[in-house]
Amino acid sequence: MGWRRCQGLELLLLAVPLLLLLPPVRGGKDTELYCGVCRALVAEIDWAVKKVDPKKTIQVGSFRISPDGSQKPNEIPYARSETHLLELFETICSNMDDYALYEDPETQKKTYMRFAPRDSEKLGSVDFKNFKFDPEKSKSLKFVCESIVEEYEDEIISLFTHEADHAADKLCSEKSEMCDPPSQTPRSDL
């Protein structure tokens, strides 16, 4: 019995250094898939927010009566309201059906890109030969999107209600670390 335990310990001691040599894996997730879907999700939300009439408002906050007896509700633009964003979350991931893996013919860089036009868009010159249509991956896009929305709901709402610049970089690189940070271009004034 002692010999077997010693043999198991030897195998463990040999395996640990080998494991340290392996490259780190982010939770076993397909980083290309998660990063691409995250960026696509932000693009879809941004497009949906921009198509709402900017004059449309929603009343928020309390409806308390002020000392002078008047009651004034607070109104904010509907497009970037938490209410609108939560409504978008119910259906936004179905838009992932319009995305596929695209390989840039010059750089061979792979990214998930929209291949179908939106409601009011015209179909531009899309080169379909560089898209990789994979039915199994297509099913994964919606699932990954729903997972991102569920896990990062508060961060998404915060980014869009405060009209953050570079929302895709902030959500997909900084907050969730699904994508590598955007490459920093060297400053010429240094």
GROMACS .gro file of C-alpha atoms in nm:
model
  190
    1MET     CA    1   0.000   0.000   0.000
    2GLY     CA    2   0.283   0.240   0.086
    3TRP     CA    3   0.459   0.165  -0.244
    4ARG     CA    4   0.149   0.261  -0.449
    5ARG     CA    5   0.108   0.585  -0.257
    6CYS     CA    6   0.477   0.664  -0.319
    7GLN     CA    7   0.437   0.587  -0.690
    8GLY     CA    8   0.131   0.819  -0.712
    9LEU     CA    9   0.326   1.095  -0.538
   10GLU     CA   10   0.612   1.055  -0.787
   11LEU     CA   11   0.370   1.093  -1.079
   12LEU     CA   12   0.221   1.403  -0.919
   13LEU     CA   13   0.564   1.555  -0.866
   14LEU     CA   14   0.646   1.491  -1.233
   15ALA     CA   15   0.314   1.631  -1.360
   16VAL     CA   16   0.319   1.963  -1.170
   17PRO     CA   17   0.627   2.106  -1.348
   18LEU     CA   18   0.480   2.000  -1.683
   19LEU     CA   19   0.153   2.179  -1.607
   20LEU     CA   20   0.345   2.496  -1.529
   21LEU     CA   21   0.486   2.492  -1.882
   22LEU     CA   22   0.142   2.497  -2.046
   23PRO     CA   23   0.008   2.834  -2.166
   24PRO     CA   24  -0.264   2.984  -1.945
   25VAL     CA   25  -0.623   2.931  -2.055
   26ARG     CA   26  -0.894   3.183  -1.966
   27GLY     CA   27  -1.146   2.954  -1.801
   28GLY     CA   28  -1.135   2.715  -2.097
   29LYS     CA   29  -1.331   2.961  -2.312
   30ASP     CA   30  -1.276   3.004  -2.684
   31THR     CA   31  -1.132   3.356  -2.666
   32GLU     CA   32  -1.186   3.423  -3.037
   33LEU     CA   33  -1.555   3.335  -3.001
   34TYR     CA   34  -1.616   3.521  -2.673
   35CYS     CA   35  -1.428   3.831  -2.784
   36GLY     CA   36  -1.605   3.839  -3.120
   37VAL     CA   37  -1.950   3.792  -2.967
   38CYS     CA   38  -1.882   4.055  -2.701
   39ARG     CA   39  -1.785   4.311  -2.965
   40ALA     CA   40  -2.085   4.214  -3.180
   41LEU     CA   41  -2.316   4.249  -2.879
   42VAL     CA   42  -2.191   4.602  -2.810
   43ALA     CA   43  -2.235   4.692  -3.178
   44GLU     CA   44  -2.593   4.561  -3.176
   45ILE     CA   45  -2.685   4.749  -2.858
   46ASP     CA   46  -2.524   5.066  -2.991
   47TRP     CA   47  -2.718   5.037  -3.318
   48ALA     CA   48  -3.047   4.974  -3.133
   49VAL     CA   49  -2.988   5.273  -2.904
   50LYS     CA   50  -2.909   5.503  -3.196
   51LYS     CA   51  -3.226   5.413  -3.388
   52VAL     CA   52  -3.454   5.533  -3.103
   53ASP     CA   53  -3.601   5.882  -3.147
   54PRO     CA   54  -3.378   6.111  -2.937
   55LYS     CA   55  -3.685   6.315  -2.832
   56LYS     CA   56  -3.847   6.013  -2.668
   57THR     CA   57  -3.817   6.029  -2.288
   58ILE     CA   58  -3.912   5.820  -1.989
   59GLN     CA   59  -4.001   5.929  -1.636
   60VAL     CA   60  -3.773   5.795  -1.366
   61GLY     CA   61  -3.703   5.848  -1.002
   62SER     CA   62  -3.943   5.930  -0.724
   63PHE     CA   63  -4.261   6.126  -0.758
   64ARG     CA   64  -4.234   6.302  -0.424
   65ILE     CA   65  -4.412   6.624  -0.363
   66SER     CA   66  -4.177   6.918  -0.319
   67PRO     CA   67  -4.218   7.167  -0.029
   68ASP     CA   68  -4.415   7.403  -0.253
   69GLY     CA   69  -4.670   7.126  -0.322
   70SER     CA   70  -4.566   7.060  -0.681
   71GLN     CA   71  -4.474   6.723  -0.815
   72LYS     CA   72  -4.207   6.705  -1.086
   73PRO     CA   73  -4.097   6.368  -1.218
   74ASN     CA   74  -3.747   6.335  -1.363
   75GLU     CA   75  -3.735   6.265  -1.738
   76ILE     CA   76  -3.439   6.111  -1.919
   77PRO     CA   77  -3.387   6.003  -2.282
   78TYR     CA   78  -3.549   5.665  -2.337
   79ALA     CA   79  -3.280   5.529  -2.572
   80ARG     CA   80  -3.013   5.498  -2.299
   81SER     CA   81  -3.247   5.430  -2.010
   82GLU     CA   82  -3.212   5.117  -1.800
   83THR     CA   83  -3.569   5.027  -1.899
   84HIS     CA   84  -3.487   5.032  -2.270
   85LEU     CA   85  -3.161   4.843  -2.224
   86LEU     CA   86  -3.335   4.571  -2.023
   87GLU     CA   87  -3.593   4.540  -2.301
   88LEU     CA   88  -3.312   4.508  -2.556
   89PHE     CA   89  -3.151   4.229  -2.353
   90GLU     CA   90  -3.460   4.014  -2.414
   91THR     CA   91  -3.406   3.997  -2.791
   92ILE     CA   92  -3.062   4.136  -2.881
   93CYS     CA   93  -2.887   3.798  -2.887
   94SER     CA   94  -3.114   3.671  -3.165
   95ASN     CA   95  -2.920   3.913  -3.388
   96MET     CA   96  -2.620   3.682  -3.358
   97ASP     CA   97  -2.781   3.474  -3.635
   98ASP     CA   98  -2.657   3.748  -3.869
   99TYR     CA   99  -2.290   3.700  -3.773
  100ALA     CA  100  -2.025   3.458  -3.891
  101LEU     CA  101  -1.652   3.416  -3.861
  102TYR     CA  102  -1.471   3.638  -4.109
  103GLU     CA  103  -1.108   3.596  -4.209
  104ASP     CA  104  -0.939   3.903  -4.349
  105PRO     CA  105  -0.775   3.794  -4.677
  106GLU     CA  106  -0.473   4.019  -4.623
  107THR     CA  107  -0.396   3.978  -4.253
  108GLN     CA  108  -0.564   3.638  -4.192
  109LYS     CA  109  -0.706   3.797  -3.875
  110LYS     CA  110  -1.030   3.628  -3.771
  111THR     CA  111  -1.324   3.813  -3.622
  112TYR     CA  112  -1.701   3.775  -3.603
  113MET     CA  113  -1.870   4.008  -3.846
  114ARG     CA  114  -2.225   4.086  -3.951
  115PHE     CA  115  -2.301   3.950  -4.297
  116ALA     CA  116  -2.671   4.042  -4.319
  117PRO     CA  117  -2.810   4.396  -4.343
  118ARG     CA  118  -3.019   4.541  -4.062
  119ASP     CA  119  -3.378   4.660  -4.115
  120SER     CA  120  -3.302   4.991  -4.283
  121GLU     CA  121  -2.959   4.908  -4.423
  122LYS     CA  122  -2.876   4.817  -4.779
  123LEU     CA  123  -2.662   4.517  -4.853
  124GLY     CA  124  -2.324   4.659  -4.943
  125SER     CA  125  -2.047   4.480  -5.120
  126VAL     CA  126  -1.998   4.185  -4.888
  127ASP     CA  127  -1.738   3.931  -4.995
  128PHE     CA  128  -1.896   3.610  -4.871
  129LYS     CA  129  -1.598   3.394  -4.970
  130ASN     CA  130  -1.408   3.520  -4.663
  131PHE     CA  131  -1.686   3.421  -4.422
  132LYS     CA  132  -1.670   3.082  -4.255
  133PHE     CA  133  -2.027   2.963  -4.210
  134ASP     CA  134  -2.032   2.690  -3.947
  135PRO     CA  135  -2.375   2.577  -3.820
  136GLU     CA  136  -2.229   2.455  -3.489
  137LYS     CA  137  -2.051   2.787  -3.421
  138SER     CA  138  -2.365   2.978  -3.522
  139LYS     CA  139  -2.560   2.807  -3.246
  140SER     CA  140  -2.284   2.898  -3.003
  141LEU     CA  141  -2.300   3.269  -3.086
  142LYS     CA  142  -2.645   3.318  -2.935
  143PHE     CA  143  -2.560   3.110  -2.628
  144VAL     CA  144  -2.236   3.303  -2.568
  145CYS     CA  145  -2.421   3.633  -2.618
  146GLU     CA  146  -2.684   3.537  -2.360
  147SER     CA  147  -2.409   3.431  -2.119
  148ILE     CA  148  -2.232   3.766  -2.157
  149VAL     CA  149  -2.555   3.961  -2.106
  150GLU     CA  150  -2.637   3.759  -1.797
  151GLU     CA  151  -2.292   3.787  -1.642
  152TYR     CA  152  -2.220   4.152  -1.731
  153GLU     CA  153  -2.570   4.304  -1.726
  154ASP     CA  154  -2.481   4.574  -1.474
  155GLU     CA  155  -2.161   4.672  -1.657
  156ILE     CA  156  -2.344   4.694  -1.992
  157ILE     CA  157  -2.617   4.910  -1.842
  158SER     CA  158  -2.359   5.134  -1.677
  159LEU     CA  159  -2.163   5.179  -2.001
  160PHE     CA  160  -2.467   5.264  -2.211
  161THR     CA  161  -2.657   5.480  -1.962
  162HIS     CA  162  -2.347   5.695  -1.916
  163GLU     CA  163  -2.273   5.705  -2.291
  164ALA     CA  164  -1.922   5.572  -2.245
  165ASP     CA  165  -1.679   5.612  -2.530
  166HIS     CA  166  -1.523   5.292  -2.665
  167ALA     CA  167  -1.787   5.071  -2.499
  168ALA     CA  168  -1.660   4.758  -2.676
  169ASP     CA  169  -1.307   4.807  -2.543
  170LYS     CA  170  -1.432   4.887  -2.195
  171LEU     CA  171  -1.664   4.586  -2.173
  172CYS     CA  172  -1.476   4.328  -2.377
  173SER     CA  173  -1.117   4.411  -2.277
  174GLU     CA  174  -1.121   4.596  -1.946
  175LYS     CA  175  -1.424   4.464  -1.754
  176SER     CA  176  -1.457   4.106  -1.880
  177GLU     CA  177  -1.105   4.048  -2.020
  178MET     CA  178  -1.256   3.846  -2.307
  179CYS     CA  179  -1.044   4.037  -2.560
  180ASP     CA  180  -0.686   4.147  -2.552
  181PRO     CA  181  -0.647   4.515  -2.470
  182PRO     CA  182  -0.652   4.735  -2.779
  183SER     CA  183  -0.302   4.793  -2.906
  184GLN     CA  184  -0.156   5.117  -2.790
  185THR     CA  185  -0.006   5.326  -3.066
  186PRO     CA  186   0.313   5.500  -2.962
  187ARG     CA  187   0.278   5.871  -2.903
  188SER     CA  188   0.485   6.087  -3.134
  189ASP     CA  189   0.513   6.375  -2.886
  190LEU     CA  190   0.734   6.184  -2.640
   0.00000   0.00000   0.00000
